[in-house]
Amino acid sequence: MSSKFKAIKKLVLILCLAFGYESFGFTVTDTLYINSGKLSLGLQDSLQLTVFGSSENFDGRNTKFKLNPNDILDLIIINLDQHTHKAAIQGLNETWETLNTGDSAHYILTFQDEGIFILEDLLNDKLFSYAGLSTTIAVSKRFSKDFHWNIKDINSEWSEEISNNATAVAAAEYEPDFFLLNELRNPGIDLDSTAKVRGSVGDTLHIYISNTGNAIHSIHLHGYHATLIYSSGNQVRLGWEKDTYGLEPGESIILEIVPDKTGEYPVHDHNLVAVTGGGYYPNGIFTTMVITE
Amino acid sequence: MRIWFHIAIILLPFAVMAQSTELLIARNKGEKVLADSQVIRTMGFARTLTENPGVPGPTLVFEEGDSAVIDLWNVSQGAPHTIHLHGLDVNQENDGVPHLSFSVHHMDHGYYRFKVPHPGTYLYHCHVVSTLHVQGGMYGVLIVYPKGSRNLTWENGYRYERDYSILTSEIDPIWHSDSVMILSHDSAHQRVKIPKYRPTHFLINGYSDHQIDQELGLYEIKKDSNTFFRFSNVGFTGNTVYFPKNMDIQIVSSDGRPLPVALHQDSINIYPGERYGVIVKSNELSQDSIVIHYFDLNNLKLLNKQRVMVQTRAVSALETIDNIAILVYPNPNNGLIRIQSTYSGKADLLLYTIQGIEVDSETIHVNGAFEWKLQEGIPPGTYILEFRTSKGLIRKTVQKY
Ligand SMILES: [Cu+2]
Ligand SMILES: [Cu+2]
């Protein structure tokens, strides 16, 4: 790695202490490392994943971003993986580079409009999306308490085979056995403060949800109906007030909840197979919202 | 004095209705005959001890604003059970998630108390090892009607002739074998092994294939009138519902709330846990069907298709009332209407404008002649009086001056 990158890395390290999350004025600078490794999920489960990590050392987590409209994301992407990747954000006018092992690319990205963008690897029909390589960039001027969920479904054998050998898959036969929220699941997800919804009665809470997996997810809320205030998909649902929202692969939504009562209420995938992990209930997409006075 | 006495009699059933109690008995050894004659073991809810717990369980009906109590009695010799009131947004104590509220053990009763919210279509289901218990059959539809009307989507909403509920789910017979069912007996706090899901039977209201016509029959639509279909998906696959061609389709509500703008579409996707309310109207006599596709959420593979027959008739079966006559007088009137009828029993009285907007309603126990005093403030004009009984309905035009 060049010394230029080392200098940036130091800066990035400071920024990453804030989880790669805060926006610093108008320019957010960060470096993402494409790397692969074994993510331990606890309960003796582990997954071979490839991610946009925050450091050279694989930690199994994709770095997420939250920006304000008109912020600039000064982003370096370094490919430390053995396979070639082409990281890109679809819908953004930019020339995306193909990165061989050891290559890096520097992008100055401006996000004018509100929205949730997905950074993913476009090569081979997004093959590496089956191995976990996709993250989210949320652009929002909303000042409400926000929570961020990057939903994934993983077939553990496919993910290992792709991470190791980039072997093509038969998408029509896809059947995941793990279901993740921010590369975590129930109960580990409770420790992720960016995801765990905590608020008070009368608060305006925003949950940013992206489906970066390959299956459809149907997210059901207990306790409260939520209003859809943003969707990257079908705009017809804007303003709907529902307790269950389906998300197609690649779709992102923002849900607004104003709790009217205290309590601890589950949010979970209502495809109840997705509440399992490695064939065990209830180690999938299941968490709770904790609302106090 | 006499009028007040009548009003008191009329209002009495109303006061009784405001508190509504349902008993559900949770069982672990139901039986279900599938379309291929295969008999599987089920878990489920029944209303009596002698009854086989159906899949789905009984449809629960409440009225907006009621104080409802569901008495869950576990007579299962096995797993604890709960009732989650899906979409009703009840408080944590009554939410039915075992480790956050309470679970009901064998031979115990549990009471779920809640204020009935918005009119609409909801679900209820057990939340103990929910993947297994829901597949086992512990689910049903819960319908909330607006106060005092069974023919309105919600207050000032769409008036309809009649409503139907269409609940979709699937069966993987392997999950109903004793060796899998026994796993569900573990406490909710332990990890439970779940098999791969390979559904082979795709259900509408618990039936598939030839069973549908046999058990559910024709879905009647009265020509030129609104019919309200309530769709719910409690399975683990995606559904696409295709509506009959040449009918006017309006998707008006979802998950117990009106949509800001009704959608005109000839199909809709319904994902697990979602509900949609659809107003169907036909201006020609026809026989057609509603077709439902069941697809794999992981790879969009079409797994199965089922359909229900829909028939448009000139006269709704509801109106073919034999041996009931009513006499409404004086007409025109000043808001005090006298009604003579040969019917006795519970009846709903509805008054609505020519445009179909409900202006007054009352539930009464009819036994001979009676009086209906309309609410104050109803402007003079022409109204439709609807006399709705368990045997059908009769409409009369009335003038108020
Ligand atoms: Cu149960
Ligand atoms: Cu549910």
XYZ file of C-alpha atoms and ligand atoms in Angstrom:
696
model
C 0.000 0.000 0.000
C 1.374 3.436 -0.939
C 2.199 6.070 1.671
C -0.562 8.243 0.266
C -3.024 5.614 1.294
C -1.453 5.293 4.734
C -2.007 8.986 5.383
C -5.589 8.749 4.266
C -6.003 5.627 6.302
C -5.099 7.479 9.477
C -7.745 10.074 8.761
C -10.181 7.373 7.854
C -9.434 5.550 11.054
C -10.527 8.595 13.009
C -13.653 8.877 10.929
C -14.344 5.219 11.273
C -14.246 5.514 15.041
C -17.590 7.153 14.523
C -18.581 3.989 12.662
C -18.254 5.587 9.268
C -21.561 7.163 10.010
C -21.301 10.813 10.882
C -21.195 13.426 8.192
C -18.413 15.929 8.747
C -19.623 19.189 7.291
C -19.914 18.905 3.562
C -17.280 16.318 2.747
C -17.166 12.835 4.144
C -13.931 10.995 3.504
C -13.665 7.274 3.860
C -11.878 4.201 2.591
C -13.529 0.875 1.997
C -11.610 -2.383 1.799
C -13.082 -5.217 -0.201
C -12.066 -8.274 1.729
C -13.251 -11.741 2.463
C -13.213 -13.941 5.517
C -15.183 -15.917 8.046
C -17.789 -14.027 10.040
C -18.718 -15.644 13.329
C -22.428 -15.295 14.068
C -22.219 -16.930 17.476
C -24.052 -20.124 18.412
C -21.345 -22.018 16.508
C -22.472 -20.573 13.193
C -20.122 -18.806 10.839
C -20.335 -17.553 7.261
C -17.715 -16.955 4.598
C -18.543 -13.441 3.323
C -17.042 -10.761 1.126
C -17.709 -7.205 2.322
C -16.924 -3.507 1.952
C -15.050 -3.407 5.249
C -13.761 -0.467 7.249
C -10.217 -1.791 7.671
C -7.691 -4.106 6.066
C -8.674 -6.690 8.604
C -11.864 -8.536 7.791
C -14.543 -7.961 10.399
C -17.485 -9.268 8.411
C -19.400 -5.983 8.371
C -20.260 -3.733 5.440
C -19.626 -0.069 6.231
C -22.823 1.987 5.938
C -23.050 5.730 5.313
C -25.492 8.462 6.273
C -25.112 11.748 4.398
C -27.019 14.979 3.982
C -28.155 16.082 0.522
C -25.328 17.934 -1.298
C -22.681 16.327 0.880
C -19.637 15.038 -0.936
C -18.413 11.536 -0.325
C -14.672 11.368 -0.938
C -14.355 7.621 -1.227
C -11.430 5.307 -1.817
C -12.175 1.686 -2.514
C -9.301 -0.771 -2.218
C -9.671 -4.318 -3.435
C -7.845 -6.615 -1.040
C -9.789 -9.634 -2.250
C -8.325 -12.307 -4.538
C -11.093 -11.702 -7.123
C -11.753 -8.807 -9.477
C -14.626 -6.492 -8.525
C -16.390 -3.483 -9.966
C -17.886 -1.530 -7.113
C -20.592 0.827 -8.301
C -23.675 2.727 -7.279
C -26.352 2.350 -9.920
C -28.240 5.518 -10.749
C -25.240 7.745 -10.120
C -23.524 9.355 -13.088
C -19.943 8.152 -12.599
C -17.355 6.029 -14.377
C -16.831 2.986 -12.226
C -13.522 1.191 -12.377
C -12.842 -2.510 -12.503
C -10.545 -3.363 -9.619
C -8.135 -6.265 -9.784
C -6.543 -7.556 -6.603
C -4.576 -4.714 -5.008
C -6.158 -2.007 -7.181
C -7.831 1.026 -5.727
C -10.176 3.683 -7.048
C -10.850 7.196 -5.826
C -14.303 8.735 -6.284
C -15.656 12.142 -5.382
C -19.375 11.505 -5.196
C -22.055 14.120 -4.813
C -25.517 13.088 -3.756
C -27.969 15.813 -4.605
C -31.209 14.120 -3.783
C -32.542 12.320 -0.824
C -32.494 8.583 -1.170
C -30.894 5.328 -0.219
C -28.177 4.163 -2.584
C -26.625 0.729 -2.798
C -22.910 0.222 -3.367
C -22.453 -3.197 -4.930
C -20.252 -5.269 -7.221
C -21.699 -5.295 -10.729
C -19.516 -8.034 -12.218
C -21.034 -11.357 -13.324
C -24.648 -10.343 -12.787
C -23.865 -9.127 -9.283
C -22.555 -12.578 -8.365
C -20.921 -11.308 -5.180
C -24.249 -10.070 -3.850
C -24.716 -13.761 -2.951
C -21.545 -13.494 -0.854
C -22.579 -10.338 1.029
C -20.759 -7.654 -0.966
C -23.175 -4.706 -0.889
C -23.744 -1.779 1.426
C -25.939 1.284 1.745
C -25.501 5.041 1.527
C -28.453 6.868 3.007
C -28.854 10.502 1.971
C -31.375 12.345 4.057
C -31.962 15.782 5.493
C -34.287 14.426 8.110
C -33.255 15.160 11.648
C -35.351 12.506 13.337
C -33.813 9.602 15.193
C -32.747 7.167 12.515
C -31.968 3.480 12.404
C -30.374 1.584 9.538
C -30.992 -1.950 8.419
C -29.091 -3.636 5.637
C -31.043 -6.850 5.093
C -29.363 -9.851 3.525
C -30.130 -13.469 2.867
C -27.196 -15.834 2.419
C -26.869 -19.393 1.262
C -23.834 -20.425 3.316
C -22.489 -22.900 0.752
C -22.892 -20.510 -2.170
C -21.331 -17.679 -0.248
C -18.286 -19.786 0.599
C -17.945 -21.091 -2.939
C -18.246 -17.593 -4.427
C -15.887 -16.004 -1.918
C -13.284 -18.688 -2.574
C -13.715 -19.467 -6.264
C -16.141 -16.914 -7.730
C -18.116 -19.851 -9.105
C -21.267 -18.892 -10.987
C -24.612 -19.887 -9.446
C -27.997 -21.014 -10.701
C -30.101 -18.143 -9.367
C -33.344 -20.019 -10.080
C -32.374 -22.575 -7.422
C -31.476 -20.064 -4.739
C -32.410 -20.997 -1.185
C -30.742 -19.055 1.609
C -30.162 -20.549 5.061
C -29.085 -17.360 6.870
C -30.963 -14.081 7.177
C -29.027 -11.052 8.360
C -29.600 -7.484 9.531
C -26.352 -5.503 9.244
C -24.471 -8.822 9.048
C -26.001 -9.713 12.417
C -29.143 -11.570 13.458
C -31.258 -12.271 16.493
C -30.073 -11.965 19.249
C -26.699 -10.380 18.287
C -28.489 -7.556 16.457
C -29.539 -6.148 19.843
C -25.983 -4.868 20.345
C -25.941 -2.805 17.126
C -26.995 0.672 18.218
C -27.367 1.784 14.589
C -30.093 -0.826 14.135
C -31.746 -1.323 17.496
C -34.753 0.984 17.595
C -34.942 2.885 20.871
C -37.177 5.874 21.364
C -39.849 7.544 23.425
C -43.572 7.974 23.071
C -44.233 10.820 20.622
C -40.789 10.647 18.994
C -40.539 10.597 15.232
C -38.462 7.539 14.416
C -37.139 6.696 10.967
C -36.070 3.211 9.988
C -34.000 3.043 6.810
C -34.321 -0.425 5.339
C -32.477 -1.773 2.325
C -32.810 -5.228 0.909
C -29.348 -5.985 -0.463
C -30.084 -9.706 -0.525
C -31.491 -11.778 -3.356
C -34.797 -12.830 -1.788
C -37.953 -10.846 -1.148
C -38.430 -9.889 2.493
C -41.696 -9.023 4.205
C -41.011 -6.953 7.305
C -43.753 -6.914 9.945
C -43.937 -4.517 12.884
C -45.666 -5.213 16.164
C -47.052 -2.372 18.253
C -47.340 0.344 15.630
C -48.235 0.991 12.039
C -45.517 2.762 10.062
C -45.865 5.303 7.264
C -43.811 4.835 4.117
C -42.040 8.148 3.509
C -39.494 7.002 0.924
C -39.138 4.124 -1.485
C -36.530 3.479 -4.149
C -39.040 1.126 -5.765
C -42.737 1.489 -6.432
C -43.694 5.095 -5.628
C -47.372 4.247 -5.393
C -46.944 3.119 -1.784
C -45.721 6.530 -0.582
C -47.849 7.714 2.302
C -49.299 4.289 3.020
C -49.702 3.332 6.628
C -49.055 -0.375 7.115
C -47.731 -2.930 9.571
C -46.053 -5.119 6.926
C -43.867 -4.000 4.034
C -42.522 -6.232 1.286
C -39.064 -5.374 -0.055
C -37.817 -6.705 -3.337
C -34.089 -7.281 -3.895
C -32.356 -3.923 -4.322
C -35.271 -1.984 -2.845
C -34.868 0.556 -0.059
C -37.530 2.254 2.025
C -37.796 4.677 4.932
C -40.495 3.995 7.498
C -41.732 6.620 9.917
C -43.087 5.582 13.284
C -44.479 7.849 15.979
C -44.964 5.553 18.984
C -48.170 6.129 20.925
C -47.356 3.773 23.799
C -44.456 2.316 25.706
C -43.264 -1.237 25.414
C -40.924 -3.619 23.666
C -42.291 -4.699 20.298
C -40.834 -7.146 17.773
C -40.042 -6.372 14.167
C -39.430 -9.453 12.081
C -39.571 -11.025 8.690
C -43.028 -12.561 8.225
C -41.635 -15.133 5.859
C -41.155 -17.085 9.063
C -38.411 -19.198 7.478
C -36.342 -15.975 7.487
C -36.643 -15.847 11.293
C -34.354 -18.888 11.366
C -30.603 -19.169 10.884
C -28.662 -22.282 9.939
C -31.939 -24.139 10.369
C -32.636 -22.861 13.895
C -35.450 -20.695 15.236
C -35.297 -17.791 16.158
C -31.853 -16.783 14.841
C -32.828 -14.772 11.799
C -34.377 -11.401 11.007
C -36.008 -10.645 14.337
C -35.345 -7.682 16.612
C -37.382 -5.441 18.885
C -38.192 -1.757 19.216
C -37.892 -0.459 22.777
C -40.121 2.519 23.503
C -40.035 4.313 26.838
C -41.969 7.236 28.358
C -92.426 8.450 27.547
C -93.447 5.610 25.322
C -90.863 6.615 22.713
C -88.090 6.720 25.265
C -88.993 3.276 26.401
C -88.673 2.045 22.827
C -85.357 3.779 22.359
C -84.061 2.187 25.534
C -85.082 -1.242 24.250
C -83.430 -0.486 20.927
C -80.189 0.691 22.511
C -79.889 -2.240 24.900
C -78.259 -4.681 22.458
C -75.816 -1.935 21.530
C -74.573 -1.639 25.081
C -74.114 -5.405 25.237
C -72.138 -5.435 21.981
C -69.563 -2.985 23.268
C -67.957 -5.789 25.291
C -67.059 -8.731 23.135
C -65.516 -12.009 24.315
C -64.225 -14.885 22.224
C -63.016 -18.276 23.425
C -60.271 -20.018 21.485
C -59.062 -23.459 22.513
C -55.507 -24.306 21.432
C -55.056 -27.940 20.382
C -52.014 -29.918 19.261
C -53.622 -32.900 17.589
C -55.947 -31.721 14.880
C -56.436 -33.549 11.626
C -56.625 -32.118 8.174
C -57.528 -33.880 4.952
C -55.601 -32.457 2.011
C -56.822 -32.397 -1.577
C -54.915 -35.607 -2.385
C -56.710 -37.356 0.535
C -53.522 -37.319 2.585
C -54.374 -36.769 6.269
C -51.964 -34.623 8.244
C -51.657 -33.700 11.887
C -52.231 -30.046 12.705
C -52.142 -27.624 15.582
C -54.903 -25.091 15.721
C -57.683 -23.181 17.407
C -61.213 -24.460 18.031
C -64.238 -22.999 19.771
C -65.325 -26.194 21.526
C -63.531 -29.217 22.949
C -65.275 -31.645 20.611
C -64.491 -29.695 17.453
C -61.456 -30.526 15.292
C -59.250 -27.410 15.256
C -59.592 -26.059 11.750
C -56.865 -24.693 9.499
C -57.420 -21.779 9.413
C -59.016 -21.219 12.804
C -62.362 -19.476 13.226
C -62.691 -15.968 11.801
C -62.975 -13.522 14.689
C -65.265 -10.555 14.204
C -65.248 -7.362 16.246
C -66.641 -3.869 15.943
C -64.531 -0.747 16.043
C -64.301 0.667 19.544
C -65.382 -2.537 21.302
C -63.569 -3.666 24.405
C -62.542 -7.145 23.341
C -61.400 -10.111 25.376
C -60.000 -13.292 23.867
C -59.900 -16.180 26.296
C -57.174 -18.569 25.141
C -57.496 -21.982 26.737
C -54.617 -24.356 26.088
C -55.805 -27.966 25.972
C -52.892 -29.423 24.083
C -50.949 -31.698 26.442
C -47.906 -30.009 24.979
C -46.451 -26.717 23.914
C -47.389 -23.378 25.376
C -49.345 -21.181 22.976
C -50.185 -17.512 22.572
C -52.269 -15.252 20.387
C -50.538 -12.484 18.531
C -53.050 -9.927 17.239
C -51.308 -9.209 13.960
C -51.803 -5.581 12.954
C -53.993 -4.568 15.883
C -51.122 -2.719 17.579
C -52.144 -3.858 21.057
C -49.897 -3.110 24.017
C -46.910 -5.263 24.946
C -48.742 -7.245 27.610
C -51.343 -8.448 25.093
C -49.026 -8.791 22.101
C -48.672 -12.566 22.382
C -44.904 -12.800 21.979
C -43.947 -15.330 24.667
C -40.796 -13.761 26.141
C -42.230 -10.217 26.017
C -45.790 -10.855 27.226
C -47.004 -14.224 28.499
C -47.516 -17.709 27.207
C -50.358 -20.011 28.091
C -49.449 -23.504 29.255
C -51.423 -26.712 29.131
C -54.772 -26.374 30.922
C -54.203 -22.677 31.591
C -56.272 -19.753 30.386
C -54.772 -16.531 29.112
C -56.794 -13.379 28.512
C -55.996 -10.910 25.760
C -57.688 -7.571 26.325
C -57.699 -4.769 23.822
C -59.653 -1.866 22.451
C -60.686 -2.782 18.906
C -58.938 -0.387 16.500
C -59.577 0.724 12.924
C -62.003 -1.272 10.767
C -60.168 -3.630 8.468
C -58.683 -7.051 7.975
C -56.198 -8.466 10.455
C -54.728 -11.810 11.418
C -54.238 -13.657 14.654
C -51.717 -16.407 15.192
C -49.664 -18.171 17.810
C -46.200 -16.649 18.325
C -44.566 -19.591 20.136
C -41.861 -21.036 17.837
C -43.925 -19.130 15.306
C -42.351 -20.742 12.236
C -43.631 -24.153 13.357
C -46.850 -23.157 15.103
C -48.080 -21.010 12.211
C -47.260 -23.744 9.703
C -48.953 -26.140 12.136
C -52.206 -24.246 11.590
C -52.484 -21.823 14.501
C -53.791 -18.842 12.572
C -56.963 -17.155 11.430
C -58.477 -13.952 10.111
C -59.732 -11.183 12.375
C -62.186 -8.704 10.887
C -63.049 -5.344 12.399
C -66.257 -3.725 11.143
C -67.044 -0.086 11.637
C -69.424 0.599 14.509
C -72.939 -0.493 13.622
C -72.368 -1.546 10.018
C -71.397 -4.727 8.236
C -71.651 -3.088 4.830
C -69.125 -0.298 5.010
C -65.356 -0.580 4.680
C -64.995 2.124 7.316
C -66.965 5.162 8.475
C -67.757 7.224 5.366
C -65.963 4.566 3.315
C -67.165 2.279 0.536
C -70.590 0.714 0.918
C -70.721 -2.868 -0.261
C -73.332 -5.553 -0.757
C -71.285 -8.244 0.936
C -67.733 -9.134 1.859
C -65.543 -12.216 1.474
C -62.307 -13.151 3.169
C -59.616 -14.961 1.201
C -56.717 -16.227 3.301
C -53.730 -17.880 1.638
C -51.204 -20.249 3.191
C -49.332 -23.437 2.339
C -48.709 -26.879 3.779
C -45.460 -28.827 3.860
C -46.641 -32.254 5.094
C -43.152 -33.078 6.476
C -43.596 -30.264 8.998
C -46.762 -32.012 10.190
C -45.072 -35.306 11.004
C -44.861 -36.242 14.683
C -41.064 -35.924 14.643
C -41.251 -32.263 13.605
C -44.362 -31.400 15.617
C -42.658 -32.604 18.809
C -39.941 -29.937 18.304
C -42.556 -27.266 18.790
C -43.028 -28.377 22.387
C -39.773 -26.782 23.473
C -39.936 -23.546 25.390
C -39.734 -20.367 23.358
C -36.371 -19.529 24.876
C -34.573 -22.469 23.353
C -33.355 -22.804 19.810
C -35.584 -25.051 17.769
C -34.436 -26.975 14.709
C -36.512 -26.105 11.643
C -36.577 -28.318 8.543
C -36.215 -27.019 4.987
C -39.521 -25.642 3.764
C -40.978 -27.567 0.822
C -44.668 -26.689 0.574
C -46.720 -29.089 -1.561
C -50.271 -27.868 -0.897
C -51.314 -24.290 -1.539
C -54.387 -23.197 0.316
C -57.227 -20.711 0.031
C -59.133 -20.592 3.301
C -57.627 -23.985 4.142
C -58.506 -25.729 0.878
C -56.774 -26.444 -2.408
C -57.611 -27.714 -5.882
C -60.964 -29.529 -6.143
C -61.677 -28.877 -2.461
C -62.042 -25.167 -3.200
C -65.187 -25.439 -5.322
C -66.582 -28.168 -3.084
C -66.039 -26.374 0.196
C -66.035 -22.705 -0.704
C -68.417 -22.745 -3.664
C -69.090 -19.750 -5.860
C -68.240 -16.243 -4.770
C -71.276 -14.207 -5.729
C -71.064 -10.660 -6.943
C -74.237 -8.664 -7.412
C -74.258 -6.859 -10.727
C -73.602 -3.117 -10.480
C -72.977 -3.338 -6.728
C -69.781 -3.276 -4.698
C -68.430 -6.538 -3.313
C -65.569 -6.300 -0.810
C -62.801 -8.920 -0.894
C -60.372 -9.131 2.010
C -57.084 -10.812 1.048
C -54.572 -11.986 3.646
C -51.361 -13.971 3.246
C -50.209 -15.896 6.326
C -47.997 -18.324 4.383
C -44.267 -18.249 3.675
C -44.528 -17.665 -0.076
C -45.408 -14.614 -2.143
C -48.819 -14.346 -3.784
C -49.936 -12.585 -6.918
C -53.703 -12.211 -7.046
C -55.174 -11.840 -10.539
C -58.653 -10.334 -10.570
C -61.352 -11.227 -13.100
C -61.090 -9.348 -16.365
C -63.953 -7.034 -17.301
C -64.604 -6.122 -13.708
C -63.910 -2.820 -12.048
C -61.201 -3.404 -9.427
C -60.279 -0.904 -6.737
C -57.646 -1.688 -4.131
C -58.842 0.514 -1.312
C -57.095 -0.561 1.879
C -54.166 -2.444 3.327
C -53.221 -3.674 6.787
C -56.321 -2.158 8.395
C -55.958 1.340 6.935
C -57.505 3.056 3.896
C -55.060 3.777 1.080
C -54.681 7.529 0.420
C -55.745 6.886 -3.185
C -57.464 3.723 -4.412
C -55.510 1.745 -7.010
C -56.968 0.397 -10.223
C -54.912 -2.685 -11.069
C -55.755 -6.092 -12.449
C -53.355 -7.880 -10.094
C -51.553 -7.336 -6.822
C -48.633 -8.935 -4.968
C -49.311 -9.890 -1.378
C -46.335 -10.801 0.782
C -46.415 -12.772 4.043
C -48.325 -10.908 6.742
C -49.883 -8.348 4.376
C -53.607 -7.762 3.854
C -55.428 -5.878 1.111
C -59.035 -4.763 0.771
C -60.426 -4.808 -2.766
C -63.756 -3.486 -4.039
C -64.947 -5.500 -7.015
C -67.768 -4.363 -9.247
C -69.165 -5.925 -12.400
C -71.645 -4.494 -14.865
C -72.251 -7.689 -16.789
C -73.497 -11.128 -15.855
C -70.579 -13.509 -16.022
C -68.724 -16.389 -14.469
C -65.024 -15.875 -13.967
C -62.339 -16.542 -11.375
C -59.811 -14.963 -9.064
C -56.483 -16.699 -9.674
C -53.728 -16.758 -7.068
C -50.104 -17.536 -7.891
C -47.848 -18.779 -5.112
C -44.190 -18.027 -5.740
C -40.930 -18.762 -3.960
C -39.677 -15.586 -2.274
C -36.062 -16.666 -2.801
C -36.041 -17.139 -6.543
C -39.508 -16.064 -7.805
C -40.205 -19.601 -9.015
C -43.931 -20.149 -9.573
C -44.836 -22.948 -7.186
C -48.566 -23.264 -7.714
C -51.824 -21.637 -8.858
C -55.209 -21.828 -7.209
C -58.461 -20.129 -8.071
C -61.899 -19.371 -6.728
C -64.955 -19.057 -8.954
C -66.679 -15.695 -9.089
C -70.169 -15.323 -10.487
C -71.955 -12.089 -11.241
C -75.699 -12.306 -10.706
C -78.452 -9.815 -11.322
C -79.904 -10.265 -7.872
C -77.885 -11.043 -4.835
C -78.923 -14.192 -3.017
C -79.246 -11.936 -0.035
C -82.299 -10.280 -1.511
C -84.252 -13.418 -2.220
C -85.954 -13.417 1.123
C -88.931 -15.647 1.387
C -91.830 -15.031 3.696
C -90.630 -11.745 5.080
C -92.529 -8.595 4.458
C -92.000 -5.211 5.986
C -94.180 -2.178 6.057
C -92.582 1.212 6.635
C -94.833 4.159 7.539
C -95.632 7.006 7.622
C -93.851 7.889 4.435
C -92.904 10.762 4.204
C -92.132 11.042 7.908
C -90.568 13.460 10.373
C -87.803 11.132 11.553
C -89.933 8.722 13.547
C -90.428 5.618 11.436
C -92.803 2.790 12.277
C -91.905 -0.621 10.967
C -94.043 -3.724 10.866
C -92.410 -6.992 9.967
C -93.129 -10.697 9.892
C -89.500 -11.336 10.836
C -88.419 -11.910 14.401
C -84.853 -11.934 15.635
C -81.806 -9.701 15.435
C -81.775 -7.159 12.631
C -79.657 -4.250 11.532
C -81.369 -1.074 10.380
C -79.395 1.233 8.133
C -80.308 4.528 6.593
C -78.221 5.912 3.815
C -78.387 8.519 1.103
C -79.021 7.770 -2.557
C -75.243 8.219 -2.963
C -74.681 5.396 -0.466
C -73.467 7.447 2.494
C -74.625 5.998 5.771
C -76.435 8.528 7.979
C -77.893 6.354 10.721
C -77.918 2.761 11.938
C -79.307 0.659 14.720
C -79.268 -2.971 15.785
C -82.496 -4.286 17.249
C -84.253 -7.440 18.294
C -87.435 -7.474 16.238
C -90.593 -8.994 17.545
C -93.609 -7.455 15.873
C -94.024 -3.765 15.182
C -91.523 -1.215 16.425
C -90.407 2.378 16.010
C -87.113 3.765 14.820
C -86.337 7.315 15.861
C -83.687 8.702 13.540
C -80.827 10.790 14.895
C -81.372 14.549 15.158
C -79.993 16.649 12.347
C -80.573 14.367 9.378
C -81.553 16.784 6.605
C -84.865 16.360 4.733
C -84.600 14.250 1.585
C -84.866 10.805 0.086
C -83.088 7.941 1.811
C -82.736 4.194 1.515
C -83.777 2.220 4.566
C -82.099 -1.174 4.713
C -83.564 -3.894 6.897
C -80.863 -6.530 7.221
C -81.493 -9.899 8.851
C -79.723 -13.244 9.017
C -82.087 -14.360 6.240
C -81.358 -11.508 3.888
C -82.095 -7.864 3.384
C -84.927 -5.676 2.211
C -84.625 -2.074 1.108
C -87.292 0.638 1.134
C -87.138 4.199 -0.063
C -88.192 6.683 2.596
C -88.812 10.422 2.496
C -87.940 12.607 5.437
C -89.413 16.087 5.703
Cu -48.724 -22.237 19.443
Cu -47.909 -12.026 12.380
